[in-house]
Amino acid sequence: ACLLRRTVATTALAVPDGLTSLSQSLQNVGGSCIASRIAAGCWPMLSVAADWASQLIESIRDLHSEGIAHLSLSPGSTMFGPDGKMRAGDFLGKVKALRVFESGWADADAAEDHQVWLAWYPPEAHGWAQDATARAAASASAAGGDKAEPHEASGLRQPIDLDASGVLGYRVDAWQLGLTIFYMLTGKHLFGDNLTDCSNVCANILADVRANAGLLECLPLMADLVARLTDRRPEKRLLVAQAA
């Protein structure tokens, strides 16, 4: 796909030497999270929070302006450069995303890792992965070359074409941006605390249970931005181009 070719072409540029991920940076800093420091009266951190969020939004917005969806944004792929600027990096996760949404989970994908990966994807993407895996299973069990396509024979939904409808990918990016901003401010996942097992996080995503939403009570504007970026209804979700 053209979108995948653009992704591969930009991978080398997206992960240059000297970058540190957001998750690594927060671990290295330690201590209280940004939101708790602001709640305790450390108001200069409010400027830091706004600056980091703006840099990350601009990074994704620049990609979208070129017709490219990131599809694998998370604290692990959000990078700080030597200049201290935050940006979206590491497109390698996008290759896996396109493969999972098209062909389902591969035998090499450990079952326990599925939910860890899906913890950073919106509800509709959980369905895409499930549908693709079911289609692959139906195809493997089908015999003969004249039969209907697996999704037709089994009543499964058509494959998702993220290249033909870029807005689907942009809505995934919006969701992941919201989760990443929330993590940046709180050091937590919006939908739960256990990021090792992630079964509860994924269950909360599907049920729209925002277990840690209260951690942003001291930052109502940021809380509203995160809520709009992570609306469970893709068509209602705030697009990155609309975020300020």
mmCIF file of N, CA and C in Angstrom, residues 91-191:
data_model
loop_
_atom_site.group_PDB
_atom_site.id
_atom_site.type_symbol
_atom_site.label_atom_id
_atom_site.label_comp_id
_atom_site.label_asym_id
_atom_site.label_seq_id
_atom_site.Cartn_x
_atom_site.Cartn_y
_atom_site.Cartn_z
ATOM 1 N N PHE A 91 8.136 4.556 13.734
ATOM 2 C CA PHE A 91 7.055 4.075 12.869
ATOM 3 C C PHE A 91 7.031 2.553 12.746
ATOM 4 N N LEU A 92 7.984 1.864 13.361
ATOM 5 C CA LEU A 92 8.038 0.415 13.198
ATOM 6 C C LEU A 92 6.760 -0.247 13.710
ATOM 7 N N GLY A 93 6.140 0.331 14.734
ATOM 8 C CA GLY A 93 4.897 -0.221 15.255
ATOM 9 C C GLY A 93 3.770 -0.148 14.248
ATOM 10 N N LYS A 94 3.853 0.797 13.306
ATOM 11 C CA LYS A 94 2.802 0.937 12.304
ATOM 12 C C LYS A 94 2.780 -0.252 11.352
ATOM 13 N N VAL A 95 3.957 -0.797 11.065
ATOM 14 C CA VAL A 95 4.025 -1.970 10.192
ATOM 15 C C VAL A 95 3.231 -3.115 10.810
ATOM 16 N N LYS A 96 3.397 -3.319 12.113
ATOM 17 C CA LYS A 96 2.637 -4.370 12.791
ATOM 18 C C LYS A 96 1.153 -4.047 12.784
ATOM 19 N N ALA A 97 0.797 -2.785 13.011
ATOM 20 C CA ALA A 97 -0.619 -2.408 13.053
ATOM 21 C C ALA A 97 -1.308 -2.722 11.726
ATOM 22 N N LEU A 98 -0.693 -2.323 10.619
ATOM 23 C CA LEU A 98 -1.292 -2.583 9.308
ATOM 24 C C LEU A 98 -1.415 -4.082 9.053
ATOM 25 N N ARG A 99 -0.427 -4.846 9.488
ATOM 26 C CA ARG A 99 -0.467 -6.298 9.297
ATOM 27 C C ARG A 99 -1.561 -6.943 10.137
ATOM 28 N N VAL A 100 -1.697 -6.518 11.406
ATOM 29 C CA VAL A 100 -2.726 -7.090 12.280
ATOM 30 C C VAL A 100 -4.116 -6.750 11.770
ATOM 31 N N PHE A 101 -4.336 -5.506 11.333
ATOM 32 C CA PHE A 101 -5.656 -5.093 10.874
ATOM 33 C C PHE A 101 -6.031 -5.737 9.538
ATOM 34 N N GLU A 102 -5.030 -6.142 8.772
ATOM 35 C CA GLU A 102 -5.301 -6.778 7.481
ATOM 36 C C GLU A 102 -5.365 -8.294 7.594
ATOM 37 N N SER A 103 -4.419 -8.890 8.339
ATOM 38 C CA SER A 103 -4.280 -10.346 8.344
ATOM 39 C C SER A 103 -4.502 -10.996 9.696
ATOM 40 N N GLY A 104 -4.696 -10.198 10.746
ATOM 41 C CA GLY A 104 -4.910 -10.764 12.077
ATOM 42 C C GLY A 104 -3.608 -11.087 12.783
ATOM 43 N N TRP A 105 -3.725 -11.691 13.924
ATOM 44 C CA TRP A 105 -2.552 -12.045 14.721
ATOM 45 C C TRP A 105 -1.787 -13.179 14.058
ATOM 46 N N ALA A 106 -0.485 -13.045 13.977
ATOM 47 C CA ALA A 106 0.359 -14.101 13.421
ATOM 48 C C ALA A 106 0.705 -15.106 14.506
ATOM 49 N N ASP A 107 1.145 -16.293 14.078
ATOM 50 C CA ASP A 107 1.526 -17.319 15.048
ATOM 51 C C ASP A 107 2.657 -16.829 15.949
ATOM 52 N N ALA A 108 3.488 -15.925 15.409
ATOM 53 C CA ALA A 108 4.622 -15.420 16.186
ATOM 54 C C ALA A 108 4.198 -14.426 17.265
ATOM 55 N N ASP A 109 2.958 -13.924 17.197
ATOM 56 C CA ASP A 109 2.473 -12.975 18.195
ATOM 57 C C ASP A 109 2.025 -13.753 19.432
ATOM 58 N N ALA A 110 2.744 -13.585 20.522
ATOM 59 C CA ALA A 110 2.375 -14.279 21.758
ATOM 60 C C ALA A 110 1.003 -13.798 22.224
ATOM 61 N N ALA A 111 0.150 -14.739 22.603
ATOM 62 C CA ALA A 111 -1.222 -14.386 22.970
ATOM 63 C C ALA A 111 -1.268 -13.378 24.107
ATOM 64 N N GLU A 112 -0.341 -13.496 25.058
ATOM 65 C CA GLU A 112 -0.370 -12.591 26.206
ATOM 66 C C GLU A 112 0.035 -11.172 25.821
ATOM 67 N N ASP A 113 0.652 -11.015 24.650
ATOM 68 C CA ASP A 113 1.062 -9.681 24.204
ATOM 69 C C ASP A 113 -0.039 -8.947 23.456
ATOM 70 N N HIS A 114 -1.085 -9.663 23.045
ATOM 71 C CA HIS A 114 -2.144 -9.032 22.264
ATOM 72 C C HIS A 114 -2.753 -7.859 23.020
ATOM 73 N N GLN A 115 -3.107 -8.086 24.282
ATOM 74 C CA GLN A 115 -3.788 -7.047 25.045
ATOM 75 C C GLN A 115 -2.843 -5.919 25.434
ATOM 76 N N VAL A 116 -1.566 -6.242 25.634
ATOM 77 C CA VAL A 116 -0.582 -5.188 25.912
ATOM 78 C C VAL A 116 -0.525 -4.232 24.727
ATOM 79 N N TRP A 117 -0.556 -4.774 23.528
ATOM 80 C CA TRP A 117 -0.522 -3.964 22.305
ATOM 81 C C TRP A 117 -1.827 -3.201 22.127
ATOM 82 N N LEU A 118 -2.953 -3.886 22.334
ATOM 83 C CA LEU A 118 -4.265 -3.263 22.126
ATOM 84 C C LEU A 118 -4.588 -2.202 23.174
ATOM 85 N N ALA A 119 -3.849 -2.167 24.280
ATOM 86 C CA ALA A 119 -4.117 -1.189 25.338
ATOM 87 C C ALA A 119 -3.955 0.241 24.845
ATOM 88 N N TRP A 120 -3.279 0.440 23.714
ATOM 89 C CA TRP A 120 -3.068 1.788 23.180
ATOM 90 C C TRP A 120 -3.877 2.034 21.917
ATOM 91 N N TYR A 121 -4.905 1.185 21.695
ATOM 92 C CA TYR A 121 -5.740 1.330 20.505
ATOM 93 C C TYR A 121 -7.204 1.524 20.903
ATOM 94 N N PRO A 122 -7.966 2.272 20.066
ATOM 95 C CA PRO A 122 -9.371 2.560 20.381
ATOM 96 C C PRO A 122 -10.245 1.326 20.185
ATOM 97 N N PRO A 123 -11.500 1.400 20.670
ATOM 98 C CA PRO A 123 -12.389 0.227 20.587
ATOM 99 C C PRO A 123 -12.550 -0.328 19.182
ATOM 100 N N GLU A 124 -12.664 0.566 18.180
ATOM 101 C CA GLU A 124 -12.888 0.056 16.826
ATOM 102 C C GLU A 124 -11.707 -0.755 16.322
ATOM 103 N N ALA A 125 -10.490 -0.404 16.744
ATOM 104 C CA ALA A 125 -9.306 -1.148 16.328
ATOM 105 C C ALA A 125 -9.274 -2.539 16.955
ATOM 106 N N HIS A 126 -9.813 -2.680 18.166
ATOM 107 C CA HIS A 126 -9.938 -4.010 18.769
ATOM 108 C C HIS A 126 -10.799 -4.894 17.869
ATOM 109 N N GLY A 127 -11.879 -4.309 17.343
ATOM 110 C CA GLY A 127 -12.755 -5.050 16.443
ATOM 111 C C GLY A 127 -12.068 -5.393 15.134
ATOM 112 N N TRP A 128 -11.266 -4.458 14.593
ATOM 113 C CA TRP A 128 -10.553 -4.735 13.343
ATOM 114 C C TRP A 128 -9.618 -5.928 13.502
ATOM 115 N N ALA A 129 -8.881 -5.968 14.619
ATOM 116 C CA ALA A 129 -7.942 -7.077 14.854
ATOM 117 C C ALA A 129 -8.696 -8.398 15.002
ATOM 118 N N GLN A 130 -9.804 -8.356 15.722
ATOM 119 C CA GLN A 130 -10.597 -9.564 15.919
ATOM 120 C C GLN A 130 -11.168 -10.066 14.590
ATOM 121 N N ASP A 131 -11.708 -9.150 13.788
ATOM 122 C CA ASP A 131 -12.282 -9.524 12.496
ATOM 123 C C ASP A 131 -11.214 -10.093 11.567
ATOM 124 N N ALA A 132 -10.039 -9.460 11.534
ATOM 125 C CA ALA A 132 -8.974 -9.918 10.646
ATOM 126 C C ALA A 132 -8.501 -11.311 11.035
ATOM 127 N N THR A 133 -8.411 -11.565 12.336
ATOM 128 C CA THR A 133 -8.002 -12.890 12.803
ATOM 129 C C THR A 133 -9.038 -13.940 12.429
ATOM 130 N N ALA A 134 -10.327 -13.585 12.548
ATOM 131 C CA ALA A 134 -11.395 -14.516 12.179
ATOM 132 C C ALA A 134 -11.389 -14.787 10.673
ATOM 133 N N ARG A 135 -11.124 -13.747 9.878
ATOM 134 C CA ARG A 135 -11.055 -13.948 8.434
ATOM 135 C C ARG A 135 -9.907 -14.875 8.068
ATOM 136 N N ALA A 136 -8.764 -14.682 8.736
ATOM 137 C CA ALA A 136 -7.608 -15.533 8.457
ATOM 138 C C ALA A 136 -7.906 -16.982 8.804
ATOM 139 N N ALA A 137 -8.608 -17.195 9.921
ATOM 140 C CA ALA A 137 -8.962 -18.555 10.329
ATOM 141 C C ALA A 137 -9.927 -19.183 9.334
ATOM 142 N N ALA A 138 -10.901 -18.385 8.862
ATOM 143 C CA ALA A 138 -11.862 -18.891 7.879
ATOM 144 C C ALA A 138 -11.169 -19.231 6.573
ATOM 145 N N SER A 139 -10.195 -18.402 6.176
ATOM 146 C CA SER A 139 -9.466 -18.645 4.941
ATOM 147 C C SER A 139 -8.635 -19.918 5.036
ATOM 148 N N ALA A 140 -8.021 -20.114 6.222
ATOM 149 C CA ALA A 140 -7.180 -21.299 6.403
ATOM 150 C C ALA A 140 -7.989 -22.582 6.363
ATOM 151 N N SER A 141 -9.240 -22.507 6.791
ATOM 152 C CA SER A 141 -10.072 -23.718 6.848
ATOM 153 C C SER A 141 -10.847 -23.950 5.560
ATOM 154 N N ALA A 142 -10.859 -22.952 4.673
ATOM 155 C CA ALA A 142 -11.601 -23.096 3.411
ATOM 156 C C ALA A 142 -10.832 -24.013 2.465
ATOM 157 N N ALA A 143 -11.568 -24.759 1.651
ATOM 158 C CA ALA A 143 -10.938 -25.647 0.679
ATOM 159 C C ALA A 143 -11.430 -25.273 -0.716
ATOM 160 N N GLY A 144 -10.542 -25.324 -1.711
ATOM 161 C CA GLY A 144 -10.927 -25.024 -3.082
ATOM 162 C C GLY A 144 -10.784 -23.557 -3.398
ATOM 163 N N GLY A 145 -10.530 -23.257 -4.655
ATOM 164 C CA GLY A 145 -10.311 -21.880 -5.055
ATOM 165 C C GLY A 145 -11.518 -21.181 -5.603
ATOM 166 N N ASP A 146 -12.655 -21.879 -5.753
ATOM 167 C CA ASP A 146 -13.837 -21.260 -6.361
ATOM 168 C C ASP A 146 -14.843 -20.791 -5.332
ATOM 169 N N LYS A 147 -14.549 -20.988 -4.056
ATOM 170 C CA LYS A 147 -15.506 -20.602 -3.025
ATOM 171 C C LYS A 147 -15.482 -19.097 -2.810
ATOM 172 N N ALA A 148 -16.493 -18.612 -2.137
ATOM 173 C CA ALA A 148 -16.579 -17.180 -1.841
ATOM 174 C C ALA A 148 -15.437 -16.756 -0.942
ATOM 175 N N GLU A 149 -15.149 -15.480 -0.964
ATOM 176 C CA GLU A 149 -14.146 -14.947 -0.051
ATOM 177 C C GLU A 149 -14.543 -15.254 1.388
ATOM 178 N N PRO A 150 -13.559 -15.463 2.300
ATOM 179 C CA PRO A 150 -13.871 -15.835 3.681
ATOM 180 C C PRO A 150 -14.836 -14.900 4.372
ATOM 181 N N HIS A 151 -14.704 -13.574 4.142
ATOM 182 C CA HIS A 151 -15.604 -12.651 4.838
ATOM 183 C C HIS A 151 -17.022 -12.737 4.298
ATOM 184 N N GLU A 152 -17.169 -13.186 3.016
ATOM 185 C CA GLU A 152 -18.499 -13.363 2.453
ATOM 186 C C GLU A 152 -19.129 -14.662 2.948
ATOM 187 N N ALA A 153 -18.328 -15.737 2.972
ATOM 188 C CA ALA A 153 -18.844 -17.041 3.347
ATOM 189 C C ALA A 153 -19.240 -17.101 4.810
ATOM 190 N N SER A 154 -18.506 -16.402 5.649
ATOM 191 C CA SER A 154 -18.738 -16.510 7.086
ATOM 192 C C SER A 154 -19.539 -15.353 7.659
ATOM 193 N N GLY A 155 -19.881 -14.351 6.820
ATOM 194 C CA GLY A 155 -20.625 -13.206 7.314
ATOM 195 C C GLY A 155 -19.760 -12.186 8.025
ATOM 196 N N LEU A 156 -18.434 -12.323 7.918
ATOM 197 C CA LEU A 156 -17.537 -11.371 8.574
ATOM 198 C C LEU A 156 -17.522 -10.062 7.807
ATOM 199 N N ARG A 157 -17.143 -9.003 8.519
ATOM 200 C CA ARG A 157 -17.092 -7.697 7.890
ATOM 201 C C ARG A 157 -15.919 -7.603 6.911
ATOM 202 N N GLN A 158 -16.061 -6.699 5.952
ATOM 203 C CA GLN A 158 -15.004 -6.475 4.975
ATOM 204 C C GLN A 158 -13.734 -6.004 5.686
ATOM 205 N N PRO A 159 -12.568 -6.304 5.108
ATOM 206 C CA PRO A 159 -11.319 -5.802 5.693
ATOM 207 C C PRO A 159 -11.291 -4.280 5.712
ATOM 208 N N ILE A 160 -10.647 -3.723 6.717
ATOM 209 C CA ILE A 160 -10.483 -2.278 6.816
ATOM 210 C C ILE A 160 -9.340 -1.842 5.906
ATOM 211 N N ASP A 161 -9.596 -0.847 5.076
ATOM 212 C CA ASP A 161 -8.561 -0.312 4.193
ATOM 213 C C ASP A 161 -8.163 1.073 4.694
ATOM 214 N N LEU A 162 -7.130 1.115 5.516
ATOM 215 C CA LEU A 162 -6.703 2.382 6.096
ATOM 216 C C LEU A 162 -6.048 3.287 5.061
ATOM 217 N N ASP A 163 -5.573 2.709 3.974
ATOM 218 C CA ASP A 163 -4.933 3.519 2.945
ATOM 219 C C ASP A 163 -5.977 4.265 2.118
ATOM 220 N N ALA A 164 -7.121 3.602 1.869
ATOM 221 C CA ALA A 164 -8.162 4.220 1.048
ATOM 222 C C ALA A 164 -8.954 5.266 1.829
ATOM 223 N N SER A 165 -9.031 5.103 3.149
ATOM 224 C CA SER A 165 -9.789 6.039 3.980
ATOM 225 C C SER A 165 -8.889 6.544 5.098
ATOM 226 N N GLY A 166 -8.074 7.542 4.778
ATOM 227 C CA GLY A 166 -7.080 8.006 5.736
ATOM 228 C C GLY A 166 -7.667 8.487 7.045
ATOM 229 N N VAL A 167 -8.931 8.967 7.014
ATOM 230 C CA VAL A 167 -9.523 9.514 8.231
ATOM 231 C C VAL A 167 -9.633 8.452 9.320
ATOM 232 N N LEU A 168 -9.759 7.179 8.949
ATOM 233 C CA LEU A 168 -9.803 6.114 9.960
ATOM 234 C C LEU A 168 -8.497 6.086 10.750
ATOM 235 N N GLY A 169 -7.389 6.201 10.032
ATOM 236 C CA GLY A 169 -6.092 6.232 10.700
ATOM 237 C C GLY A 169 -5.909 7.482 11.536
ATOM 238 N N TYR A 170 -6.426 8.614 11.046
ATOM 239 C CA TYR A 170 -6.313 9.860 11.801
ATOM 240 C C TYR A 170 -7.086 9.766 13.117
ATOM 241 N N ARG A 171 -8.195 9.052 13.112
ATOM 242 C CA ARG A 171 -8.987 8.901 14.335
ATOM 243 C C ARG A 171 -8.297 7.981 15.329
ATOM 244 N N VAL A 172 -7.568 6.993 14.823
ATOM 245 C CA VAL A 172 -6.742 6.176 15.708
ATOM 246 C C VAL A 172 -5.659 7.039 16.337
ATOM 247 N N ASP A 173 -5.015 7.876 15.523
ATOM 248 C CA ASP A 173 -3.972 8.767 16.036
ATOM 249 C C ASP A 173 -4.522 9.699 17.111
ATOM 250 N N ALA A 174 -5.743 10.204 16.898
ATOM 251 C CA ALA A 174 -6.350 11.103 17.881
ATOM 252 C C ALA A 174 -6.517 10.393 19.220
ATOM 253 N N TRP A 175 -7.028 9.172 19.175
ATOM 254 C CA TRP A 175 -7.203 8.377 20.404
ATOM 255 C C TRP A 175 -5.856 8.173 21.106
ATOM 256 N N GLN A 176 -4.856 7.751 20.343
ATOM 257 C CA GLN A 176 -3.548 7.485 20.938
ATOM 258 C C GLN A 176 -2.897 8.766 21.452
ATOM 259 N N LEU A 177 -3.139 9.882 20.775
ATOM 260 C CA LEU A 177 -2.641 11.163 21.263
ATOM 261 C C LEU A 177 -3.253 11.486 22.619
ATOM 262 N N GLY A 178 -4.569 11.275 22.758
ATOM 263 C CA GLY A 178 -5.224 11.533 24.042
ATOM 264 C C GLY A 178 -4.652 10.691 25.161
ATOM 265 N N LEU A 179 -4.437 9.395 24.897
ATOM 266 C CA LEU A 179 -3.866 8.512 25.915
ATOM 267 C C LEU A 179 -2.438 8.918 26.265
ATOM 268 N N THR A 180 -1.671 9.327 25.258
ATOM 269 C CA THR A 180 -0.280 9.697 25.497
ATOM 270 C C THR A 180 -0.182 10.991 26.290
ATOM 271 N N ILE A 181 -1.032 11.965 25.978
ATOM 272 C CA ILE A 181 -1.045 13.202 26.759
ATOM 273 C C ILE A 181 -1.440 12.898 28.209
ATOM 274 N N PHE A 182 -2.434 12.035 28.392
ATOM 275 C CA PHE A 182 -2.847 11.670 29.752
ATOM 276 C C PHE A 182 -1.687 11.027 30.505
ATOM 277 N N TYR A 183 -0.985 10.112 29.859
ATOM 278 C CA TYR A 183 0.158 9.446 30.495
ATOM 279 C C TYR A 183 1.269 10.451 30.811
ATOM 280 N N MET A 184 1.499 11.367 29.875
ATOM 281 C CA MET A 184 2.522 12.390 30.076
ATOM 282 C C MET A 184 2.240 13.209 31.331
ATOM 283 N N LEU A 185 0.972 13.506 31.580
ATOM 284 C CA LEU A 185 0.589 14.355 32.711
ATOM 285 C C LEU A 185 0.483 13.590 34.027
ATOM 286 N N THR A 186 0.128 12.314 33.957
ATOM 287 C CA THR A 186 -0.187 11.572 35.181
ATOM 288 C C THR A 186 0.722 10.375 35.456
ATOM 289 N N GLY A 187 1.435 9.913 34.424
ATOM 290 C CA GLY A 187 2.216 8.689 34.569
ATOM 291 C C GLY A 187 1.352 7.443 34.597
ATOM 292 N N LYS A 188 0.083 7.581 34.230
ATOM 293 C CA LYS A 188 -0.874 6.463 34.268
ATOM 294 C C LYS A 188 -1.582 6.326 32.925
ATOM 295 N N HIS A 189 -2.144 5.138 32.708
ATOM 296 C CA HIS A 189 -3.029 4.913 31.560
ATOM 297 C C HIS A 189 -4.429 5.364 31.955
ATOM 298 N N LEU A 190 -5.133 6.021 31.038
ATOM 299 C CA LEU A 190 -6.467 6.539 31.331
ATOM 300 C C LEU A 190 -7.418 5.433 31.778
ATOM 301 N N PHE A 191 -7.258 4.228 31.237
ATOM 302 C CA PHE A 191 -8.235 3.172 31.463
ATOM 303 C C PHE A 191 -7.804 2.124 32.482
#
